[in-house]
mmCIF file of C-alpha atoms in Angstrom:
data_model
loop_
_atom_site.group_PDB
_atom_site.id
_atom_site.type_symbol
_atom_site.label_atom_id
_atom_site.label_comp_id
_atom_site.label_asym_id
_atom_site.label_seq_id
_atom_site.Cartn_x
_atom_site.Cartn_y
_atom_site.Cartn_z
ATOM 1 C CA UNK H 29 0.000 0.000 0.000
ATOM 2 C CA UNK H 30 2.514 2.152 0.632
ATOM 3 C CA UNK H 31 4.211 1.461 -2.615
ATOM 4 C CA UNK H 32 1.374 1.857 -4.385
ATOM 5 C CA UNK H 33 1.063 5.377 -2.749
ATOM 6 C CA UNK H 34 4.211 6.399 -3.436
ATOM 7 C CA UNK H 35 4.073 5.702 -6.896
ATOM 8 C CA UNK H 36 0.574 7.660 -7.037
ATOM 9 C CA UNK H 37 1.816 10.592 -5.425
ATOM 10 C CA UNK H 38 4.929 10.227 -7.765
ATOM 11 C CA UNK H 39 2.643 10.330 -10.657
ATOM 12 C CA UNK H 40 0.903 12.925 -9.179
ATOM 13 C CA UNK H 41 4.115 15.203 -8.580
ATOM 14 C CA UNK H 42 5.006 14.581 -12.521
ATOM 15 C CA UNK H 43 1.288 15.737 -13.843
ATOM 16 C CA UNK H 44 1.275 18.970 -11.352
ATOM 17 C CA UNK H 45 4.708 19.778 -12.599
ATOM 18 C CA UNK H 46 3.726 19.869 -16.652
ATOM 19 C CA UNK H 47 2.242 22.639 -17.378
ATOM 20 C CA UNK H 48 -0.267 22.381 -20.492
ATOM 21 C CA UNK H 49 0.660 24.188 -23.203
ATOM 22 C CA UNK H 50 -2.045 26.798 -23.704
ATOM 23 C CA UNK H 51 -1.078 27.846 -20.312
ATOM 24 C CA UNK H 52 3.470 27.904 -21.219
ATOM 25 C CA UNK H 53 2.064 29.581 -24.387
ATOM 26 C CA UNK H 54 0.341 32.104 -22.100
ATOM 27 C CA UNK H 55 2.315 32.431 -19.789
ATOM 28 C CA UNK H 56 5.742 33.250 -21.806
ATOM 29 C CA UNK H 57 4.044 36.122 -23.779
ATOM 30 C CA UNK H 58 2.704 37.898 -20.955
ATOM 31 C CA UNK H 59 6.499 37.177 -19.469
ATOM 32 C CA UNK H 60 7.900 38.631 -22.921
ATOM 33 C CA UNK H 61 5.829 41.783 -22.856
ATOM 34 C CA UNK H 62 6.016 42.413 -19.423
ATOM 35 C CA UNK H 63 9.926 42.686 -20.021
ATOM 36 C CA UNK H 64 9.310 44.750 -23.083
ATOM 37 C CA UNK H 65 7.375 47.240 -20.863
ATOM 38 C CA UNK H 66 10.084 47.542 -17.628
ATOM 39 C CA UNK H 67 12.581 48.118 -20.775
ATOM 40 C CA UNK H 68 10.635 50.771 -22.443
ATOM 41 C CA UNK H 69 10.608 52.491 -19.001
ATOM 42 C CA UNK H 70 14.202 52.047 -18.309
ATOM 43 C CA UNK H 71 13.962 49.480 -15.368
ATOM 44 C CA UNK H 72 16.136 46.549 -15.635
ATOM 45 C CA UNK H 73 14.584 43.013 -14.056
ATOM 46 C CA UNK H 74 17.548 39.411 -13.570
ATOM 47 C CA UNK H 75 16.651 38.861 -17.398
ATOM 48 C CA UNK H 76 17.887 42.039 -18.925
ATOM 49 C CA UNK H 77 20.232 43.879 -16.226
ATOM 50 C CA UNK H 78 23.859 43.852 -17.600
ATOM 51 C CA UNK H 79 25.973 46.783 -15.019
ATOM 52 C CA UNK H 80 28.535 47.070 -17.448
ATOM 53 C CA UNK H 81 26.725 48.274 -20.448
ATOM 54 C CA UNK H 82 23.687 50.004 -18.129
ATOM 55 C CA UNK H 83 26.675 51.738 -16.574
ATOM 56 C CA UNK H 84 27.839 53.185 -19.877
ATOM 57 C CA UNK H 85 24.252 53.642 -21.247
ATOM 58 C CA UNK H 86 23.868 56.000 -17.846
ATOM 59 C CA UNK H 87 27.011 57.903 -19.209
ATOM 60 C CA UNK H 88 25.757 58.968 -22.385
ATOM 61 C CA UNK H 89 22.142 59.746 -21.396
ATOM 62 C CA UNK H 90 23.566 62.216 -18.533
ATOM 63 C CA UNK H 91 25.980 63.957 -21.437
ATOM 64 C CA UNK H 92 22.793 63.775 -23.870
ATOM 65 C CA UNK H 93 20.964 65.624 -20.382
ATOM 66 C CA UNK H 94 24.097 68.112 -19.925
ATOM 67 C CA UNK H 95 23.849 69.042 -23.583
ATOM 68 C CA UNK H 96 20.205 69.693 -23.529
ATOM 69 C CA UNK H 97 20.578 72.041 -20.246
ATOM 70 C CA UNK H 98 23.543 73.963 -21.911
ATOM 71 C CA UNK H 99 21.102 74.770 -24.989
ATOM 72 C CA UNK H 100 18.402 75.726 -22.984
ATOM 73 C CA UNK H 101 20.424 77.921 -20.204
ATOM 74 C CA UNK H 102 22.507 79.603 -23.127
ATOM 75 C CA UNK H 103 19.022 80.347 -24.838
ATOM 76 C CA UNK H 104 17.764 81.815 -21.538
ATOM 77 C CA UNK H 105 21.012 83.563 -20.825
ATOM 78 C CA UNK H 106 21.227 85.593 -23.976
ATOM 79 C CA UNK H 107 17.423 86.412 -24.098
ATOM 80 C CA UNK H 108 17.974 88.124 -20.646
ATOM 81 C CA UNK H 109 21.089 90.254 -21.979
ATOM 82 C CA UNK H 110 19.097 90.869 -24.195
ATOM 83 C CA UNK H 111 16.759 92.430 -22.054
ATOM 84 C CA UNK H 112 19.064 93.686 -19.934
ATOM 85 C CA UNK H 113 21.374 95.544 -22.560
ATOM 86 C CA UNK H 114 18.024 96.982 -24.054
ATOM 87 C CA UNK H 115 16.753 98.483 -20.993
ATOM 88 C CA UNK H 116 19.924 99.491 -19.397
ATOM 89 C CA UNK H 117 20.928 101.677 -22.972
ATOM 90 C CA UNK H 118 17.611 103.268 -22.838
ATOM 91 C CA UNK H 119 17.776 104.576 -19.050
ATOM 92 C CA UNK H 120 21.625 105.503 -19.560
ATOM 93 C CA UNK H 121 19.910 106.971 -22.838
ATOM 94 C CA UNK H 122 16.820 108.783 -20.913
ATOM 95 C CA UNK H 123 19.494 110.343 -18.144
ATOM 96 C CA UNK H 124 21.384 111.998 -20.470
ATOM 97 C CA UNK H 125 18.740 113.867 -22.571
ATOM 98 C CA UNK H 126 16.959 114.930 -19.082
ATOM 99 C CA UNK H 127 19.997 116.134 -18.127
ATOM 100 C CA UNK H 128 20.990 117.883 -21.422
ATOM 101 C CA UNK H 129 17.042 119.175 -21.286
ATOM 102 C CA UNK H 130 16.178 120.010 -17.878
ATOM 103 C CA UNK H 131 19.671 120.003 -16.358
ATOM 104 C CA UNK H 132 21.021 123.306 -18.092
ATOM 105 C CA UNK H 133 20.460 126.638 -17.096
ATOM 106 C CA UNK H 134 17.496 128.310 -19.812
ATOM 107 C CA UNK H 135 16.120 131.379 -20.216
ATOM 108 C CA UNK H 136 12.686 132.298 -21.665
ATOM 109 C CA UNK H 137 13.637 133.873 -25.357
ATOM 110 C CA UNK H 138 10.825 136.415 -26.845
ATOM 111 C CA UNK H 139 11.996 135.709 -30.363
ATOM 112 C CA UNK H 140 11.293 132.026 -30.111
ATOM 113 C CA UNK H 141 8.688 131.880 -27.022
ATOM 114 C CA UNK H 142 9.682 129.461 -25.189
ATOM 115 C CA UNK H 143 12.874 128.285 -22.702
ATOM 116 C CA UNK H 144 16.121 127.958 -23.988
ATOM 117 C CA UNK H 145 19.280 126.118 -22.772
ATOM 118 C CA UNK H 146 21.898 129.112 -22.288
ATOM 119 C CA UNK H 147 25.586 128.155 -22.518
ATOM 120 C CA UNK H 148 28.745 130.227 -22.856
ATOM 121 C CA UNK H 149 31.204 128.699 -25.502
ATOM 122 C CA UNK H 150 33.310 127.014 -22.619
ATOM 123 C CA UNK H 151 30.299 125.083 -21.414
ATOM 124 C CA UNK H 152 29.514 124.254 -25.368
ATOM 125 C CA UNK H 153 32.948 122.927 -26.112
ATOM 126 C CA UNK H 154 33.117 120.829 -22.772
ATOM 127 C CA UNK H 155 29.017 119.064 -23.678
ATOM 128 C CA UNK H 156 30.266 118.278 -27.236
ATOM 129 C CA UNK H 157 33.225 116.533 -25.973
ATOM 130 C CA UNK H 158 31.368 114.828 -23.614
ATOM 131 C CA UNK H 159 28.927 113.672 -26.098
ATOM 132 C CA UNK H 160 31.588 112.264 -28.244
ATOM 133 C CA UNK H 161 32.552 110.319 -25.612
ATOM 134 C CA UNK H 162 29.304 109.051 -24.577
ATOM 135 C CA UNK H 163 28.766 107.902 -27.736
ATOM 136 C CA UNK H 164 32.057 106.144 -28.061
ATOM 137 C CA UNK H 165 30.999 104.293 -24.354
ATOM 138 C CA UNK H 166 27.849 103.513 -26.133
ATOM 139 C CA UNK H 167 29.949 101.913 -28.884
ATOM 140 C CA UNK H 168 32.240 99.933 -26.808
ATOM 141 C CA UNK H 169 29.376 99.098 -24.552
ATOM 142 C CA UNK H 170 26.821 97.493 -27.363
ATOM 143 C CA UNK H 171 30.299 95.817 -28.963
ATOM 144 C CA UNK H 172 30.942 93.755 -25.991
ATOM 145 C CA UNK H 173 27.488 92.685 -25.366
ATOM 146 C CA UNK H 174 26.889 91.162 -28.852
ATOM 147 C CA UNK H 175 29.922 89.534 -29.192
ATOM 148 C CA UNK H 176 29.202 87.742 -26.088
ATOM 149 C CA UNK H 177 25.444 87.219 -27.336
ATOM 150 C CA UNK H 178 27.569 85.812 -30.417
ATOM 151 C CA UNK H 179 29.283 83.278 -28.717
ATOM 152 C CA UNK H 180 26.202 82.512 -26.525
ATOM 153 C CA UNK H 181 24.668 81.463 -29.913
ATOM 154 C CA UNK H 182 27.115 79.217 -30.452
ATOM 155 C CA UNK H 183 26.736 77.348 -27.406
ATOM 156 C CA UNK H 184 22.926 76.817 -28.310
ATOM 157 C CA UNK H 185 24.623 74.991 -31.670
ATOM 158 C CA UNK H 186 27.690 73.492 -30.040
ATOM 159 C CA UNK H 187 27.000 73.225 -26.163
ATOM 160 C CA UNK H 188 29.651 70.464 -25.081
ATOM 161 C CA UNK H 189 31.606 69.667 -28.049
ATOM 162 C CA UNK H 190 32.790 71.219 -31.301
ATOM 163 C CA UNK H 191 30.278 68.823 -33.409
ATOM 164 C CA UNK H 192 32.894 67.275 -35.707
ATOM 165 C CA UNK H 193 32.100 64.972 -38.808
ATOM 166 C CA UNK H 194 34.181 62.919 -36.444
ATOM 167 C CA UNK H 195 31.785 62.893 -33.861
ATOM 168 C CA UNK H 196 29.304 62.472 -36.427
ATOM 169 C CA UNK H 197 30.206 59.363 -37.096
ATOM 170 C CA UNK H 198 31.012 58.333 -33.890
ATOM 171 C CA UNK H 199 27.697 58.546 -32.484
ATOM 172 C CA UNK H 200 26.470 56.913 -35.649
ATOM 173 C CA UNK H 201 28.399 54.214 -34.446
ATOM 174 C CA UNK H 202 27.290 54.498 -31.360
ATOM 175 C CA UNK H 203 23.466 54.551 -32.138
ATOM 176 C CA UNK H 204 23.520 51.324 -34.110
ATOM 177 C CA UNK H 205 25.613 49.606 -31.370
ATOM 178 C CA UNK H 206 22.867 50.360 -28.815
ATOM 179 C CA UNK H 207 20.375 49.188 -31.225
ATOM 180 C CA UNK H 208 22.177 45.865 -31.562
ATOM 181 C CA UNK H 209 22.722 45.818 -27.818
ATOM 182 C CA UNK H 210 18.939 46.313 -27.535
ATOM 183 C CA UNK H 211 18.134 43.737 -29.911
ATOM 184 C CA UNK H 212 20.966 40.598 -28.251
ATOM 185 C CA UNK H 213 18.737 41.268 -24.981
ATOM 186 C CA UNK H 214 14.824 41.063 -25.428
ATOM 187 C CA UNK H 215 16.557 37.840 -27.260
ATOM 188 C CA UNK H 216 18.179 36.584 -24.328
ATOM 189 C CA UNK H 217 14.927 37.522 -22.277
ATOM 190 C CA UNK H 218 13.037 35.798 -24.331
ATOM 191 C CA UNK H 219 15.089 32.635 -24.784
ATOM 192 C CA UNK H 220 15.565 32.708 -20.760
ATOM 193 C CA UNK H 221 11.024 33.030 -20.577
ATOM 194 C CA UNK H 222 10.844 30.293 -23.127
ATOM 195 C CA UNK H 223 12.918 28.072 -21.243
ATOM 196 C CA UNK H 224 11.027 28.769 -18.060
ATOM 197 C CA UNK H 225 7.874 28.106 -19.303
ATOM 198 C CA UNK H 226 8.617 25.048 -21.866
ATOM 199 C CA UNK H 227 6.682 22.008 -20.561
ATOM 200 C CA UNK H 228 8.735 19.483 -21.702
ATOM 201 C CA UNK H 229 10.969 17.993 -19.692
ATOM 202 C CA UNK H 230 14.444 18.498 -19.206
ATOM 203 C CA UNK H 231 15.449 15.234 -21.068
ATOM 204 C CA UNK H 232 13.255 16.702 -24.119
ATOM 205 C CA UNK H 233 14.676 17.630 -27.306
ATOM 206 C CA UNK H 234 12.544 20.823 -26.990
ATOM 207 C CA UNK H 235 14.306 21.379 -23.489
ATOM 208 C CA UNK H 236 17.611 21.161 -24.790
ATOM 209 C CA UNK H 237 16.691 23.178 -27.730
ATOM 210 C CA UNK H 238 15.553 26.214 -25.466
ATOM 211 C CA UNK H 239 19.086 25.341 -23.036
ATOM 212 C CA UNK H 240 21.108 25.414 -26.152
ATOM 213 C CA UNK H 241 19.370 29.032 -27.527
ATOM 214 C CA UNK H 242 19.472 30.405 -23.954
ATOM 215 C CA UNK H 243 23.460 29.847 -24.269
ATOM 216 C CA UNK H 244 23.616 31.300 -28.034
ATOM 217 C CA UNK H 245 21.385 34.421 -26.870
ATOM 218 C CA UNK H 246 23.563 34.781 -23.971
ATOM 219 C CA UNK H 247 26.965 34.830 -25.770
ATOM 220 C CA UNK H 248 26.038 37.097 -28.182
ATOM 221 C CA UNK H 249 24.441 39.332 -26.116
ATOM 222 C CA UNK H 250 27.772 39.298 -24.235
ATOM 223 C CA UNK H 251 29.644 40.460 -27.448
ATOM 224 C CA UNK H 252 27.247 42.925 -28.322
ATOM 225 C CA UNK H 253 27.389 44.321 -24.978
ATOM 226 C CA UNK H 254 31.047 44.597 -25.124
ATOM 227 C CA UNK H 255 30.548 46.470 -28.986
ATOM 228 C CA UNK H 256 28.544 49.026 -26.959
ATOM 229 C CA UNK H 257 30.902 49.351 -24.218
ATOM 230 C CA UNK H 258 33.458 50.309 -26.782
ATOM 231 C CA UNK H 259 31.591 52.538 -28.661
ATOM 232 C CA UNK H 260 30.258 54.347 -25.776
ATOM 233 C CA UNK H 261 34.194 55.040 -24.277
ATOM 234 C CA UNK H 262 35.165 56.035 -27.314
ATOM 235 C CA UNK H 263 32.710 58.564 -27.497
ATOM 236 C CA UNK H 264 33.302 59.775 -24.341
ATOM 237 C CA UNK H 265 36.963 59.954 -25.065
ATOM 238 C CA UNK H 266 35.627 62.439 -27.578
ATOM 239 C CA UNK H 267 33.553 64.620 -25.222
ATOM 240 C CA UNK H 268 36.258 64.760 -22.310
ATOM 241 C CA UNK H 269 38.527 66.111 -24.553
ATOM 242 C CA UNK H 270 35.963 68.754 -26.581
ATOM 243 C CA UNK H 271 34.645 69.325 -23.517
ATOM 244 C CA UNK H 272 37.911 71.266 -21.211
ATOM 245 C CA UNK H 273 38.185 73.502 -24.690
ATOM 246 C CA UNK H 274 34.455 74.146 -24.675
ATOM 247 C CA UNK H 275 34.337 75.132 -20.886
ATOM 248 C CA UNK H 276 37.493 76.885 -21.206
ATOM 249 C CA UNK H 277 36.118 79.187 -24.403
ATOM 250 C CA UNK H 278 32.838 79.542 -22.107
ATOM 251 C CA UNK H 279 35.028 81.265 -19.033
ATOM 252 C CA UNK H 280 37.341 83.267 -21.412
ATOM 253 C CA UNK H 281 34.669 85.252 -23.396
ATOM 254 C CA UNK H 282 32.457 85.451 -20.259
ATOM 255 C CA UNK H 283 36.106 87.386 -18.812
ATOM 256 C CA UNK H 284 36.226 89.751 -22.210
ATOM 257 C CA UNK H 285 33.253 90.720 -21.893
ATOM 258 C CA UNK H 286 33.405 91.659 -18.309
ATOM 259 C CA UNK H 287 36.624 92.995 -19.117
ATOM 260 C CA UNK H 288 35.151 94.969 -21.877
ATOM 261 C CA UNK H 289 32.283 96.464 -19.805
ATOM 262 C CA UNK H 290 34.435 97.773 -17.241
ATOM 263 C CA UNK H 291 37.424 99.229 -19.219
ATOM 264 C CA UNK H 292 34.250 101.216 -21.310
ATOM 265 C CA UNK H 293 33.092 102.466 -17.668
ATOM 266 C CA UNK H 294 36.470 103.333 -16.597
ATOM 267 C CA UNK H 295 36.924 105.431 -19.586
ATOM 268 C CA UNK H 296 33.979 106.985 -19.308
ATOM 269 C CA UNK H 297 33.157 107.800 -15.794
ATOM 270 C CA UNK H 298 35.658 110.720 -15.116
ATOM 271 C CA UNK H 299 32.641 112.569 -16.791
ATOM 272 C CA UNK H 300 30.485 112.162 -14.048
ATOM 273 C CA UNK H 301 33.012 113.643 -11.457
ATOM 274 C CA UNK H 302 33.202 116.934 -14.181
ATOM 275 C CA UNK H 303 31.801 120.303 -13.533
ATOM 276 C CA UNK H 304 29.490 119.222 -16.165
ATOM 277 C CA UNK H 305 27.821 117.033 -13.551
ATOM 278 C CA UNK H 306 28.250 119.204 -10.297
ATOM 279 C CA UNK H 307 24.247 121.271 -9.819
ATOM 280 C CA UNK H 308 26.335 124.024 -7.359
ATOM 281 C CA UNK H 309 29.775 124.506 -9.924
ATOM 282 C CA UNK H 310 27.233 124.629 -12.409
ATOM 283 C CA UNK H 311 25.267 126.918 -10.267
ATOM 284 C CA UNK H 312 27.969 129.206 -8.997
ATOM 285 C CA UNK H 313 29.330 129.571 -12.732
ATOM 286 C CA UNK H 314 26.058 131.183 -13.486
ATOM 287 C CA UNK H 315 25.792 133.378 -10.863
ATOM 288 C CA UNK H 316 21.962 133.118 -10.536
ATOM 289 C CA UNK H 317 21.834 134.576 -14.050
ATOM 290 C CA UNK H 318 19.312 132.194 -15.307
ATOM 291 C CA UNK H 319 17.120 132.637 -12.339
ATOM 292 C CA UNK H 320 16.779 136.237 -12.284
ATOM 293 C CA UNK H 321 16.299 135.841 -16.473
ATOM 294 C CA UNK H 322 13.350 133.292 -15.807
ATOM 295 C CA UNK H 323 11.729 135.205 -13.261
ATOM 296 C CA UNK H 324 12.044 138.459 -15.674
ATOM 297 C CA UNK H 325 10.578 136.202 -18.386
ATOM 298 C CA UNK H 326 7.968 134.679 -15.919
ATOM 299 C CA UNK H 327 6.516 138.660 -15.255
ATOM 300 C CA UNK H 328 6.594 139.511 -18.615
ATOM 301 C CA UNK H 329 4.346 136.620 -19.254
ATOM 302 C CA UNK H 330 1.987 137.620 -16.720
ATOM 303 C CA UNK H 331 2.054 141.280 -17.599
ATOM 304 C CA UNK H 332 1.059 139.854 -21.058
ATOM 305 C CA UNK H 333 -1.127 137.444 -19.874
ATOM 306 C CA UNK H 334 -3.180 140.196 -17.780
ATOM 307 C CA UNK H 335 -3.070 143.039 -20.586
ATOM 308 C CA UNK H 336 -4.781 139.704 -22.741
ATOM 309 C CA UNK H 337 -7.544 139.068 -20.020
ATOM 310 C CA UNK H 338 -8.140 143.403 -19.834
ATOM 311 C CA UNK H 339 -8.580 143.531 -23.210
ATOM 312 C CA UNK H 340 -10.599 140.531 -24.030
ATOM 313 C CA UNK H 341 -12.932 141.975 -20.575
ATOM 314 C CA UNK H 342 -13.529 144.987 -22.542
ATOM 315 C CA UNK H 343 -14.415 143.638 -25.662
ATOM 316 C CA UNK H 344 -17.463 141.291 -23.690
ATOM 317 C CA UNK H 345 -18.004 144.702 -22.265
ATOM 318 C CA UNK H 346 -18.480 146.614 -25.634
ATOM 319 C CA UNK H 347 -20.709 143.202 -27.089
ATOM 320 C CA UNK H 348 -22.625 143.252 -24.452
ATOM 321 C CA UNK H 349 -23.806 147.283 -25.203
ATOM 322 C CA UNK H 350 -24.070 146.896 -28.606
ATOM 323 C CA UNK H 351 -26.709 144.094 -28.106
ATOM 324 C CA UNK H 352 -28.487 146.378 -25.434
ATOM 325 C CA UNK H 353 -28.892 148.810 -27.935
ATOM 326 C CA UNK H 354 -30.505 146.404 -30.130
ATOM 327 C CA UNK H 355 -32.703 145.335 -27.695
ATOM 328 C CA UNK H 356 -33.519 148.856 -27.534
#
C-alpha cells in the first residue's frame, strides 16, 4: 500500500509539474511583454540587467541631459542680456537727454517763445566733448554685449563639443551599437522566458533546444554588450577632450566681456566727477543769471497774460452794449 502510494503521489508530482501548453504559451508572452514594458521604461529586471553596459548607457544619457541644459540655459542667458542691454541703454539713454534738457540753465527767449538752454562757448565745447565720448561708451558698450550674445549662440549649436564629422560618425556608431545591444537582450529575455515556461521535460529535445538558444542568446548578447561598451568610451573619449576647450572658451569670453564692460566704464566715468555734472559749480558759474532771467521772463508773461484778459474783458463789455442797444 505504501508502494502503491508512493508511486501515485509520484505520478501525481510529474502531472502537477507539466504545465499544459495553452497555459506555457500564455504564460511566456505575458512574461515577454512584461519585459518589453520595464525596458521601455528604463527598469532593468535578472533577465535584462547587464551593469557594465547600463553603466555606460547612464554615461551617455547624462551627457545627452548636460547638452540639452547647456542649450536651454545659453538660450535663456542671452534672451535676458538681451533684455538687460536693451533696458539698461535706454535709461543711460533717458538720463542723459533729461539732463541735457532740464539740467542746463534756460532762459525764456521772446523771439522764439519758449525756454532755452543758455551756454557760454566754454560750457559748449566741454558738452560736445562729452557727447563724443558718450557715444564712443555707447559703442564699446553694445560691442561687448553682442559679441558675447555671439558666442552665446554658439553654445545653443555646439554646447559640449565642437560637433565634428568625427563625432558624427562616432555617435552613428554608437546609435547602431545600442540598437544591436537592444536587440541581443529582449533575445536573451526571451530565450531565458521560453525556457522557463517550456513544458517538456528536461530530457526533451525541446528542453535542450531552449538550453542550447538560452546559451547562443547569452553569448552574443555578451559580445554585443562589449561592442557598446566600446563605442560608448570612445565617445566619451571624444567629449572629455571637446569638452575642457568648450568650458574653457565659455570662461574666457564670459572674462572679455566683463573685461570689456568695465574698461568702457572706466573710460567713461571721469565725466560724471566733471563740472558738467556738479548742480552748485554749475550753479555758482552762473551766478543766478538764469534765475533772475526766468523770473524776468515769468513777469513779462503775466504782464502779457493780464493786458490779454483786460482787453478781451472789454471787448465782452463793448458786445454786451451793442446788443443792449438792439434790444432797444
Amino acid at each position: 500500500m505504501s508502494e502503491g502510494g508512493a508511486t501515485s503521489e509520484t505520478t501525481g508530482g510529474t502531472k502537477n509539474s507539466e504545465k499544459p501548453k495553452y497555459k506555457s504559451k500564455v504564460s511566456g508572452l505575458y512574461a515577454k511583454a512584461k519585459q518589453r514594458i520595464l525596458n521601455k521604461l528604463g527598469k532593468r529586471t535578472l533577465l535584462t540587467r547587464y551593469p557594465k553596459a547600463d553603466g555606460m548607457n547612464k554615461r551617455i544619457r547624462n551627457i545627452d541631459r548636460s547638452k540639452n541644459k547647456i542649450v536651454a540655459l545659453s538660450e535663456k542667458q542671452k534672451s535676458c542680456l538681451e533684455g538687460f542691454f536693451e533696458a539698461s541703454s535706454t535709461l543711460r539713454q533717458l538720463f542723459i537727454a533729461l539732463w541735457k534738457t532740464e539740467g542746463y540753465p534756460q532762459a525764456w527767449s521772446e523771439t522764439t517763445g519758449s525756454f532755452g538752454v543758455q551756454l557760454d562757448d566754454e560750457q559748449v565745447k566741454s558738452i560736445n566733448l562729452f557727447e563724443k565720448d558718450y557715444a564712443e561708451f555707447e559703442n564699446k558698450q553694445t560691442f561687448a554685449f553682442q559679441t558675447f550674445l555671439a558666442h552665446l549662440e554658439d553654445f545653443t549649436r555646439r554646447p559640449l563639443t565642437n560637433e565634428t564629422s568625427d563625432e558624427t560618425l562616432l555617435l552613428y556608431q554608437l546609435r547602431r551599437a545600442k540598437k544591436d545591444y537592444k536587440r541581443k537582450r529582449t533575445r536573451y529575455s526571451d530565450a531565458i522566458i521560453n525556457l522557463r515556461t517550456c513544458s517538456a521535460p528536461p530530457s526533451s529535445a525541446t528542453y535542450q533546444h531552449f538550453e542550447e538558444n538560452v546559451e547562443l542568446a547569452k553569448y552574443a548578447l555578451q559580445q554585443s554588450a562589449e561592442k557598446f561598451c566600446g563605442e560608448a568610451w570612445k565617445y566619451q573619449q571624444l567629449v572629455r577632450q571637446e569638452m575642457f576647450e568648450r568650458i574653457k572658451h565659455y570662461f574666457t569670453c564670459y572674462k572679455t566681456w566683463t573685461s570689456a564692460l568695465q574698461s568702457s566704464v572706466e573710460e567713461f566715468s571721469p565725466w560724471m566727477d566733471s563740472s558738467l555734472f556738479d548742480f552748485n559749480s554749475f550753479e555758482r558759474s552762473r551766478e543766478n543769471e538764469d534765475y533772475e532771467k526766468m523770473m524776468g521772463a515769468s513777469s513779462a508773461i503775466v504782464s502779457h497774460e493780464n493786458k490779454q484778459d483786460s482787453s478781451s474783458e472789454e471787448e465782452s463789455l463793448d458786445s454786451g452794449n451793442e446788443s443792449d442797444v438792439k434790444d432797444t
